[in-house]
Amino acid sequence: MTVITGRIWKFGHGIDTDIIIPARYLILPLEEMKHKAMEPLDPEFAAKVNPGDVIVAGRNFGCGSSREQAPAVLRDLGIKAIVAASFARIFFRNAVNLGLPVVECEAVYDQVREGDVVEIQPDSGRIRIPAKAEEYSGSRLPDFLLKIINDGGLIPHLILENRKG
Amino acid sequence: MGKTMVEKILNQAGGSRDLSAGDIVMARVSCLMTNDAVGELTVQAFEALGRRPWDQNRIAVVLDHYIPATTENAARTHKLLRDFSRKYGLHLFDQQGVCHQLMLEKFVLPGDLVIGTDSHTCTYGGIGAFATGVGSTDGAAVMATGEIWLKIPETVRIDLQGRLPDHVHPKDIILKVIGDLGAEGATYQALQFSGEGAAGISNEGRFTLCNMAIEAGAKTGIFEPDAVTESFLKDRQAKGIFFKSDPDAEYCRQMTVSLDRLGPQISCPWSVDRVVPVEEVRGTRIDQAFIGSCTNGRIGDLRIAAQILDGKRIHPETRLLITPASQDIYRQAVLEGLIQIFIDSGAVICNPGCSACFGGQGMLWEGEVCIGTHNRNFKARMGHKDSRVYLASPETVAVSAVAGRIEDPRG
Ligand code: SF4
């Protein structure tokens, strides 16, 4: 997978799925739903994000419900990767299944500010801050999960595997 | 080295014998549940795969979160899921109650591996199944293949000792455990409730405990099935497999909860692990009280509430919503005269389903305060981002509804 370079949106610890996308919006069509992402924290978030941006967050990112709409709205807004000190289990699975790269890294959290540019290498878990020439190592996903992300998510992955027979 | 019951169930589901915590298993699923909060995405992902369901008899579709349809979008989702279920002959539970209660009443057996596209699927551990929540895409893949990859979790063993005092309930146990573990204290792990005190916890109480395992980040909560479990299954034809942990099984952590010394607990906004003894927030004014949900909307919970509310009126400035978790529970509550008591007290009875738990009804406005028996108090879940939600036992909620402020059920 290629290196992802993007501008950071920074979030704190324990960002739950009702913050990422509140319950009452889950049945909106996805196209409309994405405009509600992170609304309880910042109603302007969806308008401000640029495709290619990345998220850096604290511990237990995505805790709470199993709603896949949470990583889906972030992906649909153009978020290219999420780095968090730790992820909640279901969110992590969902992000992988949608082909959204996720890297666990505790160390980088305190070192970056919103708006900084960061380089993320999902294959190795390496994270670089070019402006400071600093480098951090995050978690590395097992090969079969990297393959799912590379194929664009679990569904495209299964279709490809099926074709190979 | 012996095995935990979680390791045993997942070995069985994977057709293997020697796998342990940390190993990844490709497991056969006993049944799959999806619901109207996420079902549309599940269907879309499933249809993209271009396959048929792996086994129509093992798939349940539950319409419970936005039921009866509260908006046009909900109506669209429901129509899509009804059509989809009929097309493939899946089990459709339409306006029958909350998914987890229905799965326990009709579907799940001890020893099963159950996957649900809902985080509180972990509730079924109360009868000794391994059950965990996933997202829509995982759900779709299971629907097509009947299989899922899982990492076998380590187990935290929680020993329950003694008996609960009066006015203290299983909800108080799990709130205490979550407060102690923290919201991410058991991420990727299973919580196994054991010890001599476990035998004294009813099936309903076990469901309450397992239901909230996810609030500590856990993959599942689980009890070892026993005579209490058998009583729950008495009207069912199959009994499942009663797995138990070996005496020399390995646990990543052990903790003990002395039930005798436990008092009523309460979780404060906006994180479930902000748990304090109820006396610390006693007197906090409330606008709404809610008794219901897959955590505490069962007949035992309604009986406790009715005992408090019998012959009393709720506070004139407080609204009380009561939502039985399923139609069966609702009918039972009618037969026992509980509904009459609730209506006389000034409560509103909502139709079985997720109801206020999800903000599907009974939403809160800015600055309003709610106390409920459900399982999450996240910001904005029940309405305005500056509303506040407290979580407690049915008894604490009922006495608070009468007082119009948070009250200690011990008086
Ligand atoms: S009652 Fe609440 S927690 Fe339970 S399934 Fe419904 S929305 Fe989820």
Coordinates of C-alpha atoms and ligand atoms in Angstrom, one line a residue:
Chain A
M1 CA 0.0 0.0 0.0
T2 CA 1.3 3.4 -0.8
V3 CA 2.2 6.0 1.8
I4 CA -0.7 8.2 2.9
T5 CA 0.2 11.9 3.4
G6 CA -2.5 14.0 4.9
R7 CA -3.5 16.9 7.1
I8 CA -4.5 15.9 10.6
W9 CA -7.8 16.3 12.4
K10 CA -7.1 15.7 16.0
F11 CA -9.6 14.1 18.5
G12 CA -9.3 13.2 22.1
H13 CA -9.8 10.0 24.1
G14 CA -13.0 7.8 24.2
I15 CA -14.5 9.2 21.0
D16 CA -17.6 7.0 20.8
T17 CA -19.8 6.1 17.9
D18 CA -22.6 8.4 19.0
I19 CA -20.2 11.3 18.5
I20 CA -18.9 10.0 15.2
I21 CA -22.5 9.6 14.0
P22 CA -25.4 10.0 16.4
A23 CA -28.0 7.3 16.6
R24 CA -30.8 9.3 15.1
Y25 CA -29.0 9.8 11.8
L26 CA -28.3 6.1 11.1
I27 CA -31.2 5.7 8.7
L28 CA -30.4 8.7 6.6
P29 CA -29.1 7.9 3.1
L30 CA -25.3 7.6 3.4
E31 CA -24.9 10.6 1.1
E32 CA -26.8 12.8 3.7
M33 CA -25.5 11.0 6.7
K34 CA -21.9 12.0 6.2
H35 CA -22.7 15.7 6.7
K36 CA -23.6 14.8 10.3
A37 CA -20.2 13.2 11.2
M38 CA -18.8 14.4 14.5
E39 CA -21.7 16.8 14.9
P40 CA -21.9 16.7 18.7
L41 CA -18.3 17.9 18.9
D42 CA -18.1 20.1 15.9
P43 CA -21.2 20.7 13.7
E44 CA -18.8 22.2 11.0
F45 CA -16.5 19.2 10.8
A46 CA -18.0 17.7 7.7
A47 CA -17.9 21.0 5.9
K48 CA -14.3 21.6 6.8
V49 CA -12.8 18.2 6.0
N50 CA -10.9 17.9 2.8
P51 CA -10.6 14.6 0.9
G52 CA -7.1 13.2 1.7
D53 CA -7.2 14.4 5.4
V54 CA -6.4 11.9 8.2
I55 CA -7.5 11.6 11.8
V56 CA -5.2 11.2 14.8
A57 CA -7.1 10.4 18.0
G58 CA -6.5 9.2 21.6
R59 CA -7.5 5.9 23.3
N60 CA -10.5 3.7 22.6
F61 CA -11.5 5.5 19.3
G62 CA -14.9 4.3 18.0
C63 CA -16.1 2.7 21.3
G64 CA -19.8 1.9 21.6
S65 CA -22.1 0.6 19.0
S66 CA -21.4 -1.7 16.1
R67 CA -22.6 0.8 13.5
E68 CA -20.5 0.5 10.5
Q69 CA -21.9 3.9 9.5
A70 CA -19.2 5.4 11.8
P71 CA -16.2 4.5 9.7
A72 CA -18.3 4.8 6.6
V73 CA -19.1 8.5 7.1
L74 CA -15.5 9.2 7.8
R75 CA -14.4 7.3 4.6
D76 CA -17.1 9.1 2.6
L77 CA -15.8 12.5 3.7
G78 CA -12.5 11.5 2.2
I79 CA -10.6 10.6 5.4
K80 CA -7.8 8.4 4.2
A81 CA -6.5 6.8 7.4
I82 CA -7.0 6.9 11.2
V83 CA -4.2 6.7 13.7
A84 CA -5.3 6.3 17.3
A85 CA -3.6 5.4 20.6
S86 CA -6.1 2.5 20.6
F87 CA -9.2 1.4 18.9
A88 CA -12.4 -0.2 20.1
R89 CA -12.7 -3.7 18.7
I90 CA -15.7 -3.4 16.5
F91 CA -14.8 -0.1 15.0
F92 CA -11.4 -1.5 14.1
R93 CA -12.9 -4.5 12.3
N94 CA -15.4 -2.3 10.5
A95 CA -12.7 0.1 9.3
V96 CA -10.7 -2.8 7.9
N97 CA -13.8 -4.2 6.2
L98 CA -14.4 -0.9 4.5
G99 CA -10.8 -0.7 3.3
L100 CA -10.0 2.3 5.6
P101 CA -6.4 1.9 7.0
V102 CA -6.2 2.0 10.8
V103 CA -2.9 2.2 12.7
E104 CA -2.5 2.0 16.5
C105 CA 0.2 4.3 17.8
E106 CA 0.3 5.7 21.3
A107 CA 3.5 7.8 20.9
V108 CA 2.4 10.1 18.1
Y109 CA -0.7 11.4 19.8
D110 CA 1.0 14.0 22.0
Q111 CA 3.4 15.1 19.3
V112 CA 1.0 16.4 16.7
R113 CA -1.4 19.3 16.4
E114 CA -4.5 19.7 14.3
G115 CA -3.4 20.8 10.8
D116 CA 0.0 19.1 10.9
V117 CA 0.9 17.0 8.0
V118 CA 1.7 13.4 8.7
E119 CA 2.8 10.4 6.6
I120 CA 1.3 7.0 7.3
Q121 CA 2.6 3.8 6.0
P122 CA -0.2 1.2 6.7
D123 CA 1.9 -1.8 5.6
S124 CA 4.5 -1.3 8.2
G125 CA 2.7 0.9 10.8
R126 CA 5.4 3.6 10.4
I127 CA 4.3 7.2 10.9
R128 CA 6.4 10.2 10.0
I129 CA 6.0 13.9 10.7
P130 CA 8.0 15.5 7.8
A131 CA 8.1 19.0 9.3
K132 CA 9.9 17.7 12.4
A133 CA 11.7 14.8 10.7
E134 CA 10.3 12.6 13.4
E135 CA 9.3 9.0 13.0
Y136 CA 7.1 6.7 15.1
S137 CA 6.2 3.0 14.9
G138 CA 2.6 2.0 15.2
S139 CA 1.0 -1.4 15.1
R140 CA 1.4 -3.6 12.0
L141 CA -1.7 -5.4 10.8
P142 CA -1.5 -9.1 10.0
D143 CA -1.1 -9.8 6.3
F144 CA -4.6 -11.1 5.7
L145 CA -6.1 -7.9 7.0
L146 CA -3.7 -5.7 4.9
K147 CA -4.9 -7.7 2.0
I148 CA -8.5 -6.9 2.7
I149 CA -7.6 -3.2 3.0
N150 CA -5.6 -3.3 -0.2
D151 CA -8.5 -4.9 -2.1
G152 CA -10.8 -2.1 -1.0
G153 CA -12.6 -3.8 1.9
L154 CA -14.0 -7.2 2.8
I155 CA -16.7 -7.3 0.1
P156 CA -14.4 -6.5 -2.9
H157 CA -11.9 -8.9 -1.3
L158 CA -14.3 -11.8 -1.2
I159 CA -15.5 -11.1 -4.7
L160 CA -11.8 -11.2 -5.9
E161 CA -11.1 -14.4 -4.0
N162 CA -14.2 -15.9 -5.5
R163 CA -13.1 -15.1 -9.0
K164 CA -9.7 -16.7 -8.4
G165 CA -11.8 -19.7 -7.3
Chain B
M1 CA -3.1 -26.5 30.6
G2 CA -6.9 -26.4 30.7
K3 CA -9.2 -24.3 28.6
T4 CA -11.7 -21.5 29.3
M5 CA -15.2 -22.1 28.2
V6 CA -14.7 -19.4 25.5
E7 CA -11.7 -21.3 24.1
K8 CA -13.8 -24.5 24.1
I9 CA -16.8 -22.9 22.3
L10 CA -14.5 -21.3 19.6
N11 CA -12.5 -24.6 19.2
Q12 CA -15.8 -26.4 18.6
A13 CA -17.0 -23.8 16.1
G14 CA -13.7 -23.9 14.3
G15 CA -13.5 -27.7 14.1
S16 CA -10.3 -27.6 16.1
R17 CA -9.1 -28.7 19.5
D18 CA -5.9 -27.0 20.4
L19 CA -6.4 -23.4 19.8
S20 CA -6.1 -21.0 22.7
A21 CA -6.5 -17.3 23.4
G22 CA -4.6 -15.2 20.8
D23 CA -5.1 -17.7 18.0
I24 CA -7.2 -16.8 15.0
V25 CA -10.0 -19.2 14.2
M26 CA -12.2 -19.5 11.1
A27 CA -15.4 -20.4 12.9
R28 CA -18.8 -21.8 11.8
V29 CA -21.6 -19.6 13.1
S30 CA -24.7 -21.1 14.8
C31 CA -26.9 -18.1 13.9
L32 CA -26.8 -14.5 12.7
M33 CA -28.9 -11.5 13.8
T34 CA -29.2 -8.2 12.1
N35 CA -31.6 -5.3 12.8
D36 CA -33.0 -2.1 11.3
A37 CA -30.3 0.2 12.6
V38 CA -27.7 -1.3 10.3
G39 CA -29.6 -3.9 8.2
E40 CA -29.8 -1.8 5.1
L41 CA -26.0 -1.6 4.9
T42 CA -25.8 -5.3 5.6
V43 CA -28.2 -6.0 2.8
Q44 CA -26.3 -3.8 0.4
A45 CA -23.0 -5.5 1.2
F46 CA -24.7 -8.9 0.9
E47 CA -26.2 -8.2 -2.4
A48 CA -22.8 -6.9 -3.7
L49 CA -21.5 -10.4 -3.0
G50 CA -24.1 -11.9 -5.3
R51 CA -24.7 -15.1 -3.3
R52 CA -27.6 -16.7 -1.4
P53 CA -27.8 -16.9 2.4
W54 CA -25.8 -19.8 3.7
D55 CA -28.8 -21.1 5.7
Q56 CA -32.1 -19.2 5.9
N57 CA -33.1 -21.0 9.1
R58 CA -30.2 -19.5 11.0
I59 CA -30.6 -15.9 10.1
A60 CA -32.9 -13.5 12.0
V61 CA -33.8 -10.0 10.9
V62 CA -35.3 -7.8 13.7
L63 CA -37.1 -4.6 13.2
D64 CA -36.8 -2.9 16.6
H65 CA -34.8 0.3 16.6
Y66 CA -37.2 2.7 14.8
I67 CA -40.4 0.8 15.2
P68 CA -43.2 1.6 14.3
A69 CA -41.5 3.6 11.6
T70 CA -40.8 7.1 13.1
T71 CA -39.7 8.8 9.8
E72 CA -39.9 8.1 6.1
N73 CA -36.3 6.9 6.1
A74 CA -37.2 4.3 8.8
A75 CA -40.2 3.2 6.7
R76 CA -37.8 2.8 3.7
T77 CA -35.4 0.7 5.7
H78 CA -38.2 -1.4 7.1
K79 CA -39.7 -2.1 3.7
L80 CA -36.3 -3.1 2.3
L81 CA -35.7 -5.5 5.2
R82 CA -39.2 -7.0 5.1
D83 CA -38.9 -7.6 1.3
F84 CA -35.4 -9.0 1.7
S85 CA -36.4 -11.4 4.5
R86 CA -39.4 -12.7 2.6
K87 CA -37.4 -13.1 -0.6
Y88 CA -35.0 -15.5 1.1
G89 CA -37.3 -16.9 3.8
L90 CA -35.3 -15.5 6.7
H91 CA -36.8 -15.2 10.2
L92 CA -38.4 -11.8 10.4
F93 CA -39.3 -10.3 13.8
D94 CA -41.4 -7.4 12.9
Q95 CA -42.5 -5.1 15.8
Q96 CA -42.0 -8.0 18.3
G97 CA -39.4 -6.3 20.7
V98 CA -35.7 -5.7 21.1
C99 CA -33.5 -8.0 19.0
H100 CA -31.5 -9.4 21.9
Q101 CA -34.5 -10.3 24.0
L102 CA -36.1 -12.1 21.0
M103 CA -32.9 -14.0 20.2
L104 CA -32.7 -15.3 23.7
E105 CA -36.4 -16.2 23.8
K106 CA -36.5 -17.9 20.4
F107 CA -33.1 -18.7 18.9
V108 CA -29.9 -19.0 20.9
L109 CA -28.8 -22.0 22.8
P110 CA -25.8 -22.7 25.2
G111 CA -22.6 -23.4 23.4
D112 CA -23.7 -21.6 20.2
L113 CA -21.5 -19.1 18.4
V114 CA -23.7 -16.2 17.6
I115 CA -22.8 -13.2 15.5
G116 CA -25.0 -10.1 15.5
T117 CA -24.7 -6.7 13.8
D118 CA -25.2 -5.0 17.1
S119 CA -22.7 -4.4 19.9
H120 CA -25.0 -5.8 22.6
T121 CA -25.1 -9.2 21.0
C122 CA -22.8 -10.2 23.9
T123 CA -26.0 -10.5 26.0
Y124 CA -26.5 -14.1 25.0
G125 CA -23.5 -15.1 27.1
G126 CA -26.0 -15.2 29.9
I127 CA -27.0 -18.7 28.8
G128 CA -23.4 -19.7 28.0
A129 CA -23.3 -18.9 24.3
F130 CA -20.3 -17.1 22.7
A131 CA -22.0 -14.1 21.1
T132 CA -20.4 -10.9 19.8
G133 CA -21.2 -7.9 17.8
V134 CA -19.8 -7.0 14.4
G135 CA -20.5 -4.4 11.7
S136 CA -22.7 -4.7 8.6
T137 CA -20.0 -5.9 6.2
D138 CA -18.9 -8.7 8.6
G139 CA -22.6 -9.5 9.0
A140 CA -23.1 -9.7 5.2
A141 CA -20.1 -12.0 4.9
V142 CA -21.5 -14.3 7.6
M143 CA -24.9 -14.3 5.8
A144 CA -23.2 -15.5 2.7
T145 CA -20.7 -18.0 4.1
G146 CA -21.8 -18.9 7.6
E147 CA -18.2 -18.3 8.7
I148 CA -16.2 -15.6 10.4
W149 CA -12.6 -15.1 11.5
L150 CA -12.2 -14.4 15.1
K151 CA -9.3 -13.9 17.4
I152 CA -9.9 -16.1 20.5
P153 CA -10.1 -13.7 23.4
E154 CA -8.3 -14.0 26.7
T155 CA -10.7 -14.2 29.6
V156 CA -11.1 -12.0 32.6
R157 CA -12.6 -14.0 35.4
I158 CA -14.9 -12.1 37.7
D159 CA -15.8 -14.0 40.9
L160 CA -19.1 -13.1 42.4
Q161 CA -19.2 -13.7 46.2
G162 CA -22.1 -13.7 48.6
R163 CA -25.6 -12.4 47.9
L164 CA -27.0 -9.1 46.9
P165 CA -28.5 -7.0 49.7
D166 CA -32.1 -5.7 49.4
H167 CA -32.5 -2.8 46.9
V168 CA -29.3 -3.8 45.1
H169 CA -29.6 -5.5 41.7
P170 CA -27.5 -7.2 39.0
K171 CA -27.4 -3.8 37.2
D172 CA -25.4 -2.5 40.2
I173 CA -22.9 -5.3 39.9
I174 CA -22.1 -4.7 36.3
L175 CA -22.0 -0.9 36.8
K176 CA -19.5 -1.5 39.6
V177 CA -17.4 -3.8 37.3
I178 CA -17.4 -1.3 34.4
G179 CA -16.4 1.5 36.8
D180 CA -13.5 -0.6 38.1
L181 CA -12.3 -1.8 34.7
G182 CA -12.9 1.4 32.7
A183 CA -14.5 1.8 29.3
E184 CA -11.6 0.1 27.6
G185 CA -10.4 -2.1 30.5
A186 CA -11.4 -5.4 28.8
T187 CA -11.0 -4.5 25.1
Y188 CA -10.5 -7.7 23.1
Q189 CA -11.2 -9.8 26.2
A190 CA -14.1 -11.9 27.4
L191 CA -15.7 -11.4 30.9
Q192 CA -16.6 -14.6 32.5
F193 CA -18.8 -14.3 35.6
S194 CA -18.1 -17.2 38.1
G195 CA -17.9 -17.9 41.7
E196 CA -20.4 -19.2 44.2
G197 CA -22.4 -15.9 43.9
A198 CA -23.0 -16.6 40.2
A199 CA -25.5 -19.4 41.0
G200 CA -27.7 -16.9 42.9
I201 CA -28.1 -14.6 39.9
S202 CA -31.3 -15.2 37.9
N203 CA -31.2 -15.7 34.1
E204 CA -32.5 -12.1 33.7
G205 CA -29.8 -10.8 35.9
R206 CA -27.2 -12.7 33.9
F207 CA -28.5 -11.1 30.7
T208 CA -28.1 -7.7 32.3
L209 CA -24.5 -8.4 33.3
C210 CA -23.5 -9.9 29.9
N211 CA -25.3 -7.1 28.0
M212 CA -23.0 -4.5 29.4
A213 CA -19.7 -6.3 28.9
I214 CA -19.2 -4.3 25.8
E215 CA -19.2 -1.1 27.9
A216 CA -15.8 -2.2 29.2
G217 CA -14.7 -2.9 25.6
A218 CA -15.1 -6.7 26.0
K219 CA -15.8 -9.0 23.1
T220 CA -18.4 -10.8 25.2
G221 CA -19.6 -11.6 28.6
I222 CA -20.4 -15.1 29.6
F223 CA -21.8 -17.3 32.4
E224 CA -21.1 -21.1 32.8
P225 CA -24.5 -22.7 32.1
D226 CA -26.0 -24.5 35.1
A227 CA -29.4 -25.4 36.7
V228 CA -30.5 -21.8 36.4
T229 CA -29.9 -21.9 32.7
E230 CA -31.8 -25.2 32.4
S231 CA -34.9 -23.5 33.9
F232 CA -34.7 -20.8 31.2
L233 CA -34.7 -23.6 28.5
K234 CA -37.5 -25.7 30.0
D235 CA -39.9 -24.9 27.1
R236 CA -37.3 -25.3 24.4
Q237 CA -36.7 -28.5 22.5
A238 CA -33.0 -28.4 22.2
K239 CA -30.8 -27.6 25.2
G240 CA -27.4 -26.8 23.5
I241 CA -24.1 -27.7 25.0
F242 CA -23.1 -26.7 28.5
F243 CA -19.4 -25.7 28.2
K244 CA -17.6 -24.9 31.4
S245 CA -14.1 -23.7 32.0
D246 CA -11.5 -26.2 33.3
P247 CA -10.3 -25.7 36.8
D248 CA -6.8 -25.0 35.5
A249 CA -7.9 -22.7 32.7
E250 CA -5.7 -19.6 32.2
Y251 CA -7.2 -16.2 32.9
C252 CA -5.5 -12.9 32.0
R253 CA -7.0 -11.3 35.1
Q254 CA -9.1 -12.2 38.0
M255 CA -11.2 -9.9 40.2
T256 CA -13.7 -10.4 43.0
V257 CA -17.0 -8.6 43.7
S258 CA -18.4 -9.0 47.2
L259 CA -22.1 -8.8 46.6
D260 CA -22.9 -8.5 50.3
R261 CA -21.1 -5.2 50.5
L262 CA -22.4 -3.7 47.2
G263 CA -24.7 -0.7 47.3
P264 CA -26.7 0.9 44.4
Q265 CA -24.5 2.3 41.7
I266 CA -25.1 4.9 39.0
S267 CA -23.3 5.8 35.8
C268 CA -22.9 9.5 35.1
P269 CA -22.8 11.4 31.8
W270 CA -21.2 11.1 29.3
S271 CA -19.3 7.9 29.7
V272 CA -20.6 4.5 31.1
D273 CA -17.5 4.0 33.2
R274 CA -18.1 7.2 35.3
V275 CA -19.7 5.1 38.0
V276 CA -20.3 6.3 41.6
P277 CA -22.4 5.1 44.5
V278 CA -25.9 6.5 44.0
E279 CA -25.8 8.6 47.2
E280 CA -23.1 10.8 45.6
V281 CA -25.5 12.2 43.0
R282 CA -28.7 11.9 45.1
G283 CA -30.9 14.9 44.7
T284 CA -30.0 15.7 41.1
R285 CA -33.2 17.0 39.4
I286 CA -34.5 14.8 36.5
D287 CA -36.9 15.5 33.7
Q288 CA -37.4 12.0 32.4
A289 CA -37.0 8.4 33.6
F290 CA -36.9 5.4 31.3
I291 CA -37.4 1.7 32.2
G292 CA -36.7 -0.6 29.3
S293 CA -34.1 -1.8 26.8
C294 CA -32.1 -5.0 26.2
T295 CA -30.4 -4.3 29.6
N296 CA -33.4 -4.0 31.9
G297 CA -36.7 -4.2 30.1
R298 CA -37.6 -7.7 31.3
I299 CA -40.5 -8.9 33.4
G300 CA -38.5 -9.0 36.6
D301 CA -37.5 -5.4 36.0
L302 CA -41.1 -4.4 35.4
R303 CA -42.1 -6.2 38.6
I304 CA -39.5 -4.3 40.6
A305 CA -40.8 -1.0 39.1
A306 CA -44.4 -1.9 39.8
Q307 CA -43.6 -2.6 43.5
I308 CA -42.3 0.9 43.9
L309 CA -45.0 2.6 41.8
D310 CA -48.0 0.7 43.2
G311 CA -50.4 3.3 44.7
K312 CA -48.0 6.2 44.0
R313 CA -47.8 9.0 41.4
I314 CA -44.7 10.0 39.6
H315 CA -43.4 13.5 40.3
P316 CA -45.5 16.1 38.4
E317 CA -42.5 17.5 36.6
T318 CA -41.1 14.1 35.6
R319 CA -42.0 12.0 32.6
L320 CA -41.7 8.2 33.0
L321 CA -41.5 6.0 29.9
I322 CA -41.8 2.2 30.3
T323 CA -40.9 -0.1 27.4
P324 CA -41.2 -3.8 27.8
A325 CA -38.4 -5.5 25.9
S326 CA -40.7 -7.9 24.0
Q327 CA -44.3 -8.6 23.2
D328 CA -44.2 -11.7 25.4
I329 CA -43.0 -9.6 28.3
Y330 CA -45.7 -7.0 27.6
R331 CA -48.4 -9.6 27.6
Q332 CA -47.1 -11.0 30.9
A333 CA -47.1 -7.5 32.4
V334 CA -50.7 -7.0 31.4
L335 CA -51.7 -10.4 32.9
E336 CA -50.0 -9.5 36.2
G337 CA -51.6 -6.1 36.4
L338 CA -48.3 -4.3 36.2
I339 CA -49.4 -2.1 33.3
Q340 CA -52.4 -0.9 35.2
I341 CA -50.1 0.2 38.1
F342 CA -47.9 2.0 35.6
I343 CA -50.7 3.9 34.0
D344 CA -52.2 4.8 37.4
S345 CA -48.8 6.2 38.4
G346 CA -48.7 8.5 35.4
A347 CA -46.2 6.6 33.3
V348 CA -46.5 6.2 29.5
I349 CA -46.2 2.7 28.2
C350 CA -44.3 2.5 24.9
N351 CA -44.4 -0.4 22.4
P352 CA -41.7 -3.1 22.7
G353 CA -38.5 -2.1 21.0
C354 CA -35.5 0.0 21.6
S355 CA -37.5 3.1 22.3
A356 CA -35.8 5.9 24.3
C357 CA -32.6 3.9 24.7
F358 CA -31.7 4.9 21.2
G359 CA -33.5 8.2 21.1
G360 CA -36.0 6.6 18.8
Q361 CA -38.6 8.3 21.0
G362 CA -38.5 10.1 24.3
M363 CA -35.7 12.4 23.1
L364 CA -34.2 15.0 25.3
W365 CA -33.7 18.7 24.8
E366 CA -30.8 20.9 25.8
G367 CA -30.1 20.8 29.6
E368 CA -32.6 18.0 30.2
V369 CA -31.7 15.1 32.5
C370 CA -32.8 11.5 32.2
I371 CA -32.2 8.5 34.4
G372 CA -32.7 5.2 32.7
T373 CA -32.2 1.4 33.0
H374 CA -30.4 1.1 29.7
N375 CA -26.7 0.8 28.9
R376 CA -25.3 3.9 27.3
N377 CA -25.2 7.6 28.3
F378 CA -23.0 8.9 25.5
K379 CA -23.4 12.5 24.5
A380 CA -26.2 13.1 22.0
R381 CA -27.4 9.4 22.0
M382 CA -30.8 10.3 23.4
G383 CA -31.1 13.8 21.8
H384 CA -29.5 17.2 22.4
K385 CA -25.7 17.1 22.9
D386 CA -26.2 19.1 26.1
S387 CA -28.7 16.7 27.7
R388 CA -27.5 14.4 30.4
V389 CA -28.2 10.7 31.0
Y390 CA -27.7 8.6 34.2
L391 CA -27.8 4.8 34.2
A392 CA -29.1 2.8 37.1
S393 CA -31.1 -0.2 38.2
P394 CA -34.9 -0.4 37.7
E395 CA -35.5 0.2 41.4
T396 CA -33.3 3.3 41.5
V397 CA -35.0 4.6 38.3
A398 CA -38.5 4.0 39.7
V399 CA -37.8 5.7 43.1
S400 CA -36.3 8.6 41.2
A401 CA -39.3 9.0 39.0
V402 CA -41.5 9.3 42.1
A403 CA -39.1 11.8 43.7
G404 CA -38.4 13.9 40.6
R405 CA -34.7 13.7 41.4
I406 CA -32.1 11.0 41.7
E407 CA -33.0 9.0 44.8
D408 CA -31.3 6.2 46.8
P409 CA -33.7 3.1 46.8
R410 CA -32.5 2.3 50.3
G411 CA -34.3 5.4 51.5
Ligands
SF4_1 S1 -32.4 -1.5 23.5 FE1 -30.7 0.0 23.2 S2 -28.8 -1.0 23.5 FE2 -30.4 -2.6 23.2 S3 -30.4 -3.1 21.0 FE3 -31.9 -1.4 21.3 S4 -30.7 0.5 21.0 FE4 -29.2 -1.1 21.3

